[in-house]
Amino acid sequence: HEDVVGLVIGTRPDCVSEALYDLLNEYSQKTQIFVEFGVQSFNNEQLQWMERGHTGEKSIWAIKKMHEKCPKVNIGIHLMFGLPGETEEQIIESAKLCNTLPLHNVKLHNTHVLKNTELERQYKEGEYEPIELEPYSYLVMRFLQHLKPEIPVHRLTANSSRSDELIAPQWTGDKMYSYQYVIDYLNMNKAYQGQNL
């Protein structure tokens, strides 16, 4: 359609195939194509906890393969912070790994609890504690400080698409407040993307 200026496709690292590469290459001759991989984490223990069904190695493979097979496709990934057992060093290593991959953008998300999920049960039974806004902002800062400036960051925080589904943390429900808080936190700490490279 003449009014379509691009196509954004969200998928998983374990859902790519030769047929998909062919289709994306065909479409990329007509319009801009963006593929966003729901990587969430490169840590296999965290991926297993989320029951993602793929490994960190699979994500790396999918990103490289997409770049190789579909050179005109813009590749992005989603990463999630606030997972159980997560460390600052893991966050920094994720940024360093992103620097080595053929990525065009990154989106950051905070882990949050939604209704009628396994995570809601874990939260209510005290097995999971959601990350608060200040520690989340610190992790975002540390990630950005080690991420090369050439990689655009399209998102700093996540929010539930339906506010009535959100259980915790409550700060996730205020999209503009949480976004501005992270920006202010970065400014307060005189932190910026690529600072520690």
mmCIF file with all atom_site columns, C-alpha atoms in Angstrom:
data_model
loop_
_atom_site.group_PDB
_atom_site.id
_atom_site.type_symbol
_atom_site.label_atom_id
_atom_site.label_alt_id
_atom_site.label_comp_id
_atom_site.label_asym_id
_atom_site.label_entity_id
_atom_site.label_seq_id
_atom_site.pdbx_PDB_ins_code
_atom_site.Cartn_x
_atom_site.Cartn_y
_atom_site.Cartn_z
_atom_site.occupancy
_atom_site.B_iso_or_equiv
_atom_site.pdbx_formal_charge
_atom_site.auth_seq_id
_atom_site.auth_comp_id
_atom_site.auth_asym_id
_atom_site.auth_atom_id
_atom_site.pdbx_PDB_model_num
ATOM 1   C CA . HIS A 1 1   ? 0.000  0.000   0.000  1.00 0.00 ? 1   HIS A CA 1
ATOM 2   C CA . GLU A 1 2   ? 1.362  3.425   -0.900 1.00 0.00 ? 2   GLU A CA 1
ATOM 3   C CA . ASP A 1 3   ? 0.780  4.782   2.619  1.00 0.00 ? 3   ASP A CA 1
ATOM 4   C CA . VAL A 1 4   ? 2.856  2.023   4.251  1.00 0.00 ? 4   VAL A CA 1
ATOM 5   C CA . VAL A 1 5   ? 6.367  3.352   4.846  1.00 0.00 ? 5   VAL A CA 1
ATOM 6   C CA . GLY A 1 6   ? 7.699  0.385   6.794  1.00 0.00 ? 6   GLY A CA 1
ATOM 7   C CA . LEU A 1 7   ? 6.917  -2.843  8.587  1.00 0.00 ? 7   LEU A CA 1
ATOM 8   C CA . VAL A 1 8   ? 7.933  -3.747  12.147 1.00 0.00 ? 8   VAL A CA 1
ATOM 9   C CA . ILE A 1 9   ? 7.916  -7.447  13.026 1.00 0.00 ? 9   ILE A CA 1
ATOM 10  C CA . GLY A 1 10  ? 8.276  -8.645  16.598 1.00 0.00 ? 10  GLY A CA 1
ATOM 11  C CA . THR A 1 11  ? 9.441  -12.250 16.908 1.00 0.00 ? 11  THR A CA 1
ATOM 12  C CA . ARG A 1 12  ? 11.496 -14.682 18.949 1.00 0.00 ? 12  ARG A CA 1
ATOM 13  C CA . PRO A 1 13  ? 15.053 -15.877 18.306 1.00 0.00 ? 13  PRO A CA 1
ATOM 14  C CA . ASP A 1 14  ? 13.773 -19.417 17.814 1.00 0.00 ? 14  ASP A CA 1
ATOM 15  C CA . CYS A 1 15  ? 11.139 -18.473 15.217 1.00 0.00 ? 15  CYS A CA 1
ATOM 16  C CA . VAL A 1 16  ? 13.263 -17.652 12.181 1.00 0.00 ? 16  VAL A CA 1
ATOM 17  C CA . SER A 1 17  ? 13.549 -19.778 9.052  1.00 0.00 ? 17  SER A CA 1
ATOM 18  C CA . GLU A 1 18  ? 14.769 -19.737 5.469  1.00 0.00 ? 18  GLU A CA 1
ATOM 19  C CA . ALA A 1 19  ? 11.224 -18.977 4.327  1.00 0.00 ? 19  ALA A CA 1
ATOM 20  C CA . LEU A 1 20  ? 11.161 -15.929 6.612  1.00 0.00 ? 20  LEU A CA 1
ATOM 21  C CA . TYR A 1 21  ? 14.494 -14.664 5.273  1.00 0.00 ? 21  TYR A CA 1
ATOM 22  C CA . ASP A 1 22  ? 13.178 -14.963 1.718  1.00 0.00 ? 22  ASP A CA 1
ATOM 23  C CA . LEU A 1 23  ? 9.993  -13.087 2.616  1.00 0.00 ? 23  LEU A CA 1
ATOM 24  C CA . LEU A 1 24  ? 11.836 -10.309 4.432  1.00 0.00 ? 24  LEU A CA 1
ATOM 25  C CA . ASN A 1 25  ? 14.269 -9.866  1.551  1.00 0.00 ? 25  ASN A CA 1
ATOM 26  C CA . GLU A 1 26  ? 11.363 -9.619  -0.856 1.00 0.00 ? 26  GLU A CA 1
ATOM 27  C CA . TYR A 1 27  ? 9.598  -7.013  1.315  1.00 0.00 ? 27  TYR A CA 1
ATOM 28  C CA . SER A 1 28  ? 12.811 -5.058  1.932  1.00 0.00 ? 28  SER A CA 1
ATOM 29  C CA . GLN A 1 29  ? 12.959 -4.314  -1.791 1.00 0.00 ? 29  GLN A CA 1
ATOM 30  C CA . LYS A 1 30  ? 9.656  -2.413  -1.439 1.00 0.00 ? 30  LYS A CA 1
ATOM 31  C CA . THR A 1 31  ? 9.757  -0.804  2.011  1.00 0.00 ? 31  THR A CA 1
ATOM 32  C CA . GLN A 1 32  ? 11.716 -0.536  5.250  1.00 0.00 ? 32  GLN A CA 1
ATOM 33  C CA . ILE A 1 33  ? 11.690 -3.699  7.364  1.00 0.00 ? 33  ILE A CA 1
ATOM 34  C CA . PHE A 1 34  ? 12.403 -3.779  11.095 1.00 0.00 ? 34  PHE A CA 1
ATOM 35  C CA . VAL A 1 35  ? 12.751 -7.024  13.055 1.00 0.00 ? 35  VAL A CA 1
ATOM 36  C CA . GLU A 1 36  ? 12.642 -6.926  16.851 1.00 0.00 ? 36  GLU A CA 1
ATOM 37  C CA . PHE A 1 37  ? 13.812 -10.004 18.726 1.00 0.00 ? 37  PHE A CA 1
ATOM 38  C CA . GLY A 1 38  ? 12.406 -10.657 22.195 1.00 0.00 ? 38  GLY A CA 1
ATOM 39  C CA . VAL A 1 39  ? 15.775 -11.627 23.654 1.00 0.00 ? 39  VAL A CA 1
ATOM 40  C CA . GLN A 1 40  ? 14.893 -10.476 27.230 1.00 0.00 ? 40  GLN A CA 1
ATOM 41  C CA . SER A 1 41  ? 18.195 -11.803 28.629 1.00 0.00 ? 41  SER A CA 1
ATOM 42  C CA . PHE A 1 42  ? 21.387 -13.454 27.437 1.00 0.00 ? 42  PHE A CA 1
ATOM 43  C CA . ASN A 1 43  ? 21.567 -15.388 30.724 1.00 0.00 ? 43  ASN A CA 1
ATOM 44  C CA . ASN A 1 44  ? 20.327 -18.967 30.336 1.00 0.00 ? 44  ASN A CA 1
ATOM 45  C CA . GLU A 1 45  ? 19.229 -19.350 33.961 1.00 0.00 ? 45  GLU A CA 1
ATOM 46  C CA . GLN A 1 46  ? 17.006 -16.286 33.657 1.00 0.00 ? 46  GLN A CA 1
ATOM 47  C CA . LEU A 1 47  ? 15.646 -17.454 30.307 1.00 0.00 ? 47  LEU A CA 1
ATOM 48  C CA . GLN A 1 48  ? 14.803 -20.801 31.866 1.00 0.00 ? 48  GLN A CA 1
ATOM 49  C CA . TRP A 1 49  ? 13.054 -19.072 34.767 1.00 0.00 ? 49  TRP A CA 1
ATOM 50  C CA . MET A 1 50  ? 10.970 -17.106 32.244 1.00 0.00 ? 50  MET A CA 1
ATOM 51  C CA . GLU A 1 51  ? 10.293 -20.326 30.304 1.00 0.00 ? 51  GLU A CA 1
ATOM 52  C CA . ARG A 1 52  ? 11.313 -18.533 27.132 1.00 0.00 ? 52  ARG A CA 1
ATOM 53  C CA . GLY A 1 53  ? 12.070 -21.715 25.221 1.00 0.00 ? 53  GLY A CA 1
ATOM 54  C CA . HIS A 1 54  ? 15.343 -20.427 23.797 1.00 0.00 ? 54  HIS A CA 1
ATOM 55  C CA . THR A 1 55  ? 18.875 -19.814 25.034 1.00 0.00 ? 55  THR A CA 1
ATOM 56  C CA . GLY A 1 56  ? 21.137 -16.777 25.004 1.00 0.00 ? 56  GLY A CA 1
ATOM 57  C CA . GLU A 1 57  ? 23.242 -18.531 22.387 1.00 0.00 ? 57  GLU A CA 1
ATOM 58  C CA . LYS A 1 58  ? 20.159 -18.902 20.192 1.00 0.00 ? 58  LYS A CA 1
ATOM 59  C CA . SER A 1 59  ? 19.548 -15.165 20.420 1.00 0.00 ? 59  SER A CA 1
ATOM 60  C CA . ILE A 1 60  ? 23.101 -14.379 19.332 1.00 0.00 ? 60  ILE A CA 1
ATOM 61  C CA . TRP A 1 61  ? 22.780 -16.845 16.453 1.00 0.00 ? 61  TRP A CA 1
ATOM 62  C CA . ALA A 1 62  ? 19.423 -15.368 15.341 1.00 0.00 ? 62  ALA A CA 1
ATOM 63  C CA . ILE A 1 63  ? 20.743 -11.805 15.325 1.00 0.00 ? 63  ILE A CA 1
ATOM 64  C CA . LYS A 1 64  ? 23.843 -12.728 13.320 1.00 0.00 ? 64  LYS A CA 1
ATOM 65  C CA . LYS A 1 65  ? 21.875 -14.939 10.930 1.00 0.00 ? 65  LYS A CA 1
ATOM 66  C CA . MET A 1 66  ? 19.288 -12.243 10.266 1.00 0.00 ? 66  MET A CA 1
ATOM 67  C CA . HIS A 1 67  ? 22.059 -9.762  9.501  1.00 0.00 ? 67  HIS A CA 1
ATOM 68  C CA . GLU A 1 68  ? 23.777 -12.248 7.186  1.00 0.00 ? 68  GLU A CA 1
ATOM 69  C CA . LYS A 1 69  ? 20.650 -13.385 5.330  1.00 0.00 ? 69  LYS A CA 1
ATOM 70  C CA . CYS A 1 70  ? 18.775 -10.058 5.275  1.00 0.00 ? 70  CYS A CA 1
ATOM 71  C CA . PRO A 1 71  ? 21.326 -7.224  5.098  1.00 0.00 ? 71  PRO A CA 1
ATOM 72  C CA . LYS A 1 72  ? 18.695 -4.522  4.486  1.00 0.00 ? 72  LYS A CA 1
ATOM 73  C CA . VAL A 1 73  ? 16.658 -5.428  7.587  1.00 0.00 ? 73  VAL A CA 1
ATOM 74  C CA . ASN A 1 74  ? 16.943 -3.185  10.641 1.00 0.00 ? 74  ASN A CA 1
ATOM 75  C CA . ILE A 1 75  ? 17.530 -5.450  13.681 1.00 0.00 ? 75  ILE A CA 1
ATOM 76  C CA . GLY A 1 76  ? 16.545 -4.590  17.246 1.00 0.00 ? 76  GLY A CA 1
ATOM 77  C CA . ILE A 1 77  ? 16.286 -6.481  20.523 1.00 0.00 ? 77  ILE A CA 1
ATOM 78  C CA . HIS A 1 78  ? 14.283 -6.205  23.716 1.00 0.00 ? 78  HIS A CA 1
ATOM 79  C CA . LEU A 1 79  ? 16.087 -6.682  27.036 1.00 0.00 ? 79  LEU A CA 1
ATOM 80  C CA . MET A 1 80  ? 14.409 -7.058  30.425 1.00 0.00 ? 80  MET A CA 1
ATOM 81  C CA . PHE A 1 81  ? 15.919 -5.902  33.722 1.00 0.00 ? 81  PHE A CA 1
ATOM 82  C CA . GLY A 1 82  ? 14.785 -6.865  37.213 1.00 0.00 ? 82  GLY A CA 1
ATOM 83  C CA . LEU A 1 83  ? 14.981 -10.644 36.830 1.00 0.00 ? 83  LEU A CA 1
ATOM 84  C CA . PRO A 1 84  ? 15.738 -12.967 39.779 1.00 0.00 ? 84  PRO A CA 1
ATOM 85  C CA . GLY A 1 85  ? 19.424 -13.334 40.551 1.00 0.00 ? 85  GLY A CA 1
ATOM 86  C CA . GLU A 1 86  ? 20.367 -10.553 38.156 1.00 0.00 ? 86  GLU A CA 1
ATOM 87  C CA . THR A 1 87  ? 23.651 -8.772  38.859 1.00 0.00 ? 87  THR A CA 1
ATOM 88  C CA . GLU A 1 88  ? 25.119 -5.467  37.805 1.00 0.00 ? 88  GLU A CA 1
ATOM 89  C CA . GLU A 1 89  ? 27.943 -7.358  36.098 1.00 0.00 ? 89  GLU A CA 1
ATOM 90  C CA . GLN A 1 90  ? 25.421 -9.284  33.972 1.00 0.00 ? 90  GLN A CA 1
ATOM 91  C CA . ILE A 1 91  ? 23.859 -6.001  32.856 1.00 0.00 ? 91  ILE A CA 1
ATOM 92  C CA . ILE A 1 92  ? 27.268 -4.607  31.896 1.00 0.00 ? 92  ILE A CA 1
ATOM 93  C CA . GLU A 1 93  ? 28.179 -7.810  30.047 1.00 0.00 ? 93  GLU A CA 1
ATOM 94  C CA . SER A 1 94  ? 24.884 -7.603  28.122 1.00 0.00 ? 94  SER A CA 1
ATOM 95  C CA . ALA A 1 95  ? 25.804 -4.107  26.954 1.00 0.00 ? 95  ALA A CA 1
ATOM 96  C CA . LYS A 1 96  ? 29.269 -5.244  25.914 1.00 0.00 ? 96  LYS A CA 1
ATOM 97  C CA . LEU A 1 97  ? 27.736 -8.158  24.016 1.00 0.00 ? 97  LEU A CA 1
ATOM 98  C CA . CYS A 1 98  ? 25.325 -5.809  22.238 1.00 0.00 ? 98  CYS A CA 1
ATOM 99  C CA . ASN A 1 99  ? 28.348 -3.786  21.106 1.00 0.00 ? 99  ASN A CA 1
ATOM 100 C CA . THR A 1 100 ? 29.672 -6.819  19.230 1.00 0.00 ? 100 THR A CA 1
ATOM 101 C CA . LEU A 1 101 ? 26.398 -7.703  17.488 1.00 0.00 ? 101 LEU A CA 1
ATOM 102 C CA . PRO A 1 102 ? 24.970 -6.227  14.252 1.00 0.00 ? 102 PRO A CA 1
ATOM 103 C CA . LEU A 1 103 ? 22.202 -4.344  16.079 1.00 0.00 ? 103 LEU A CA 1
ATOM 104 C CA . HIS A 1 104 ? 20.405 -1.207  14.974 1.00 0.00 ? 104 HIS A CA 1
ATOM 105 C CA . ASN A 1 105 ? 18.542 -0.541  18.232 1.00 0.00 ? 105 ASN A CA 1
ATOM 106 C CA . VAL A 1 106 ? 17.747 -1.771  21.742 1.00 0.00 ? 106 VAL A CA 1
ATOM 107 C CA . LYS A 1 107 ? 14.587 -1.495  23.852 1.00 0.00 ? 107 LYS A CA 1
ATOM 108 C CA . LEU A 1 108 ? 14.797 -1.824  27.633 1.00 0.00 ? 108 LEU A CA 1
ATOM 109 C CA . HIS A 1 109 ? 11.987 -3.131  29.834 1.00 0.00 ? 109 HIS A CA 1
ATOM 110 C CA . ASN A 1 110 ? 11.478 -3.545  33.546 1.00 0.00 ? 110 ASN A CA 1
ATOM 111 C CA . THR A 1 111 ? 10.049 -6.855  34.734 1.00 0.00 ? 111 THR A CA 1
ATOM 112 C CA . HIS A 1 112 ? 6.516  -6.383  36.030 1.00 0.00 ? 112 HIS A CA 1
ATOM 113 C CA . VAL A 1 113 ? 3.792  -8.639  37.381 1.00 0.00 ? 113 VAL A CA 1
ATOM 114 C CA . LEU A 1 114 ? 0.540  -9.032  35.441 1.00 0.00 ? 114 LEU A CA 1
ATOM 115 C CA . LYS A 1 115 ? -2.748 -10.640 36.460 1.00 0.00 ? 115 LYS A CA 1
ATOM 116 C CA . ASN A 1 116 ? -3.384 -14.329 35.867 1.00 0.00 ? 116 ASN A CA 1
ATOM 117 C CA . THR A 1 117 ? 0.268  -15.218 35.334 1.00 0.00 ? 117 THR A CA 1
ATOM 118 C CA . GLU A 1 118 ? 2.679  -17.565 37.060 1.00 0.00 ? 118 GLU A CA 1
ATOM 119 C CA . LEU A 1 119 ? 4.623  -14.492 38.139 1.00 0.00 ? 119 LEU A CA 1
ATOM 120 C CA . GLU A 1 120 ? 1.545  -13.189 39.959 1.00 0.00 ? 120 GLU A CA 1
ATOM 121 C CA . ARG A 1 121 ? 1.444  -16.416 41.994 1.00 0.00 ? 121 ARG A CA 1
ATOM 122 C CA . GLN A 1 122 ? 5.162  -16.155 42.780 1.00 0.00 ? 122 GLN A CA 1
ATOM 123 C CA . TYR A 1 123 ? 4.757  -12.517 43.789 1.00 0.00 ? 123 TYR A CA 1
ATOM 124 C CA . LYS A 1 124 ? 1.793  -13.196 46.067 1.00 0.00 ? 124 LYS A CA 1
ATOM 125 C CA . GLU A 1 125 ? 3.584  -16.122 47.713 1.00 0.00 ? 125 GLU A CA 1
ATOM 126 C CA . GLY A 1 126 ? 6.715  -14.047 48.304 1.00 0.00 ? 126 GLY A CA 1
ATOM 127 C CA . GLU A 1 127 ? 8.867  -15.907 45.772 1.00 0.00 ? 127 GLU A CA 1
ATOM 128 C CA . TYR A 1 128 ? 9.474  -12.863 43.580 1.00 0.00 ? 128 TYR A CA 1
ATOM 129 C CA . GLU A 1 129 ? 10.016 -9.203  44.456 1.00 0.00 ? 129 GLU A CA 1
ATOM 130 C CA . PRO A 1 130 ? 9.684  -6.696  41.580 1.00 0.00 ? 130 PRO A CA 1
ATOM 131 C CA . ILE A 1 131 ? 12.462 -4.183  41.079 1.00 0.00 ? 131 ILE A CA 1
ATOM 132 C CA . GLU A 1 132 ? 11.833 -0.672  42.344 1.00 0.00 ? 132 GLU A CA 1
ATOM 133 C CA . LEU A 1 133 ? 12.331 2.390   40.150 1.00 0.00 ? 133 LEU A CA 1
ATOM 134 C CA . GLU A 1 134 ? 15.620 3.651   41.607 1.00 0.00 ? 134 GLU A CA 1
ATOM 135 C CA . PRO A 1 135 ? 17.498 0.323   41.393 1.00 0.00 ? 135 PRO A CA 1
ATOM 136 C CA . TYR A 1 136 ? 16.045 -0.187  37.919 1.00 0.00 ? 136 TYR A CA 1
ATOM 137 C CA . SER A 1 137 ? 17.291 3.256   36.896 1.00 0.00 ? 137 SER A CA 1
ATOM 138 C CA . TYR A 1 138 ? 20.739 2.345   38.225 1.00 0.00 ? 138 TYR A CA 1
ATOM 139 C CA . LEU A 1 139 ? 20.825 -0.789  36.052 1.00 0.00 ? 139 LEU A CA 1
ATOM 140 C CA . VAL A 1 140 ? 19.715 1.210   33.014 1.00 0.00 ? 140 VAL A CA 1
ATOM 141 C CA . MET A 1 141 ? 22.492 3.694   33.733 1.00 0.00 ? 141 MET A CA 1
ATOM 142 C CA . ARG A 1 142 ? 25.143 0.985   34.019 1.00 0.00 ? 142 ARG A CA 1
ATOM 143 C CA . PHE A 1 143 ? 23.912 -0.642  30.789 1.00 0.00 ? 143 PHE A CA 1
ATOM 144 C CA . LEU A 1 144 ? 23.994 2.642   28.885 1.00 0.00 ? 144 LEU A CA 1
ATOM 145 C CA . GLN A 1 145 ? 27.419 3.584   30.197 1.00 0.00 ? 145 GLN A CA 1
ATOM 146 C CA . HIS A 1 146 ? 28.801 0.447   28.533 1.00 0.00 ? 146 HIS A CA 1
ATOM 147 C CA . LEU A 1 147 ? 26.698 0.583   25.345 1.00 0.00 ? 147 LEU A CA 1
ATOM 148 C CA . LYS A 1 148 ? 28.315 2.210   22.335 1.00 0.00 ? 148 LYS A CA 1
ATOM 149 C CA . PRO A 1 149 ? 26.599 5.477   21.362 1.00 0.00 ? 149 PRO A CA 1
ATOM 150 C CA . GLU A 1 150 ? 25.971 4.271   17.792 1.00 0.00 ? 150 GLU A CA 1
ATOM 151 C CA . ILE A 1 151 ? 23.188 1.927   19.011 1.00 0.00 ? 151 ILE A CA 1
ATOM 152 C CA . PRO A 1 152 ? 19.920 3.866   19.459 1.00 0.00 ? 152 PRO A CA 1
ATOM 153 C CA . VAL A 1 153 ? 17.897 3.040   22.567 1.00 0.00 ? 153 VAL A CA 1
ATOM 154 C CA . HIS A 1 154 ? 14.205 3.163   21.659 1.00 0.00 ? 154 HIS A CA 1
ATOM 155 C CA . ARG A 1 155 ? 12.759 2.517   25.116 1.00 0.00 ? 155 ARG A CA 1
ATOM 156 C CA . LEU A 1 156 ? 13.895 2.948   28.720 1.00 0.00 ? 156 LEU A CA 1
ATOM 157 C CA . THR A 1 157 ? 10.936 1.575   30.676 1.00 0.00 ? 157 THR A CA 1
ATOM 158 C CA . ALA A 1 158 ? 7.931  -0.662  30.050 1.00 0.00 ? 158 ALA A CA 1
ATOM 159 C CA . ASN A 1 159 ? 4.323  -0.390  31.072 1.00 0.00 ? 159 ASN A CA 1
ATOM 160 C CA . SER A 1 160 ? 1.375  -2.734  30.940 1.00 0.00 ? 160 SER A CA 1
ATOM 161 C CA . SER A 1 161 ? -0.705 -2.260  27.784 1.00 0.00 ? 161 SER A CA 1
ATOM 162 C CA . ARG A 1 162 ? -3.791 -2.542  30.007 1.00 0.00 ? 162 ARG A CA 1
ATOM 163 C CA . SER A 1 163 ? -3.545 -0.813  33.366 1.00 0.00 ? 163 SER A CA 1
ATOM 164 C CA . ASP A 1 164 ? -6.102 -3.163  34.933 1.00 0.00 ? 164 ASP A CA 1
ATOM 165 C CA . GLU A 1 165 ? -3.701 -6.098  34.364 1.00 0.00 ? 165 GLU A CA 1
ATOM 166 C CA . LEU A 1 166 ? -0.829 -4.579  36.363 1.00 0.00 ? 166 LEU A CA 1
ATOM 167 C CA . ILE A 1 167 ? -0.182 -6.078  39.805 1.00 0.00 ? 167 ILE A CA 1
ATOM 168 C CA . ALA A 1 168 ? 3.275  -4.680  40.622 1.00 0.00 ? 168 ALA A CA 1
ATOM 169 C CA . PRO A 1 169 ? 5.354  -2.573  40.766 1.00 0.00 ? 169 PRO A CA 1
ATOM 170 C CA . GLN A 1 170 ? 2.959  0.358   40.765 1.00 0.00 ? 170 GLN A CA 1
ATOM 171 C CA . TRP A 1 171 ? 5.478  2.790   39.257 1.00 0.00 ? 171 TRP A CA 1
ATOM 172 C CA . THR A 1 172 ? 5.201  0.801   36.019 1.00 0.00 ? 172 THR A CA 1
ATOM 173 C CA . GLY A 1 173 ? 1.665  2.151   35.619 1.00 0.00 ? 173 GLY A CA 1
ATOM 174 C CA . ASP A 1 174 ? 2.851  5.739   35.113 1.00 0.00 ? 174 ASP A CA 1
ATOM 175 C CA . LYS A 1 175 ? 4.716  5.653   31.822 1.00 0.00 ? 175 LYS A CA 1
ATOM 176 C CA . MET A 1 176 ? 5.809  9.285   31.607 1.00 0.00 ? 176 MET A CA 1
ATOM 177 C CA . TYR A 1 177 ? 6.787  9.494   35.292 1.00 0.00 ? 177 TYR A CA 1
ATOM 178 C CA . SER A 1 178 ? 8.989  6.391   35.120 1.00 0.00 ? 178 SER A CA 1
ATOM 179 C CA . TYR A 1 179 ? 10.584 7.509   31.852 1.00 0.00 ? 179 TYR A CA 1
ATOM 180 C CA . GLN A 1 180 ? 11.326 10.988  33.207 1.00 0.00 ? 180 GLN A CA 1
ATOM 181 C CA . TYR A 1 181 ? 12.668 9.508   36.442 1.00 0.00 ? 181 TYR A CA 1
ATOM 182 C CA . VAL A 1 182 ? 15.261 7.480   34.505 1.00 0.00 ? 182 VAL A CA 1
ATOM 183 C CA . ILE A 1 183 ? 16.260 10.561  32.470 1.00 0.00 ? 183 ILE A CA 1
ATOM 184 C CA . ASP A 1 184 ? 16.585 12.642  35.652 1.00 0.00 ? 184 ASP A CA 1
ATOM 185 C CA . TYR A 1 185 ? 18.585 9.851   37.305 1.00 0.00 ? 185 TYR A CA 1
ATOM 186 C CA . LEU A 1 186 ? 21.035 9.811   34.409 1.00 0.00 ? 186 LEU A CA 1
ATOM 187 C CA . ASN A 1 187 ? 21.375 13.599  34.517 1.00 0.00 ? 187 ASN A CA 1
ATOM 188 C CA . MET A 1 188 ? 21.811 13.637  38.297 1.00 0.00 ? 188 MET A CA 1
ATOM 189 C CA . ASN A 1 189 ? 24.654 11.124  37.991 1.00 0.00 ? 189 ASN A CA 1
ATOM 190 C CA . LYS A 1 190 ? 26.137 12.897  34.944 1.00 0.00 ? 190 LYS A CA 1
ATOM 191 C CA . ALA A 1 191 ? 25.857 9.561   33.140 1.00 0.00 ? 191 ALA A CA 1
ATOM 192 C CA . TYR A 1 192 ? 25.564 9.052   29.399 1.00 0.00 ? 192 TYR A CA 1
ATOM 193 C CA . GLN A 1 193 ? 25.657 6.322   26.790 1.00 0.00 ? 193 GLN A CA 1
ATOM 194 C CA . GLY A 1 194 ? 29.147 5.025   26.066 1.00 0.00 ? 194 GLY A CA 1
ATOM 195 C CA . GLN A 1 195 ? 30.658 6.793   29.091 1.00 0.00 ? 195 GLN A CA 1
ATOM 196 C CA . ASN A 1 196 ? 32.686 3.793   30.249 1.00 0.00 ? 196 ASN A CA 1
ATOM 197 C CA . LEU A 1 197 ? 33.952 2.577   26.881 1.00 0.00 ? 197 LEU A CA 1
#
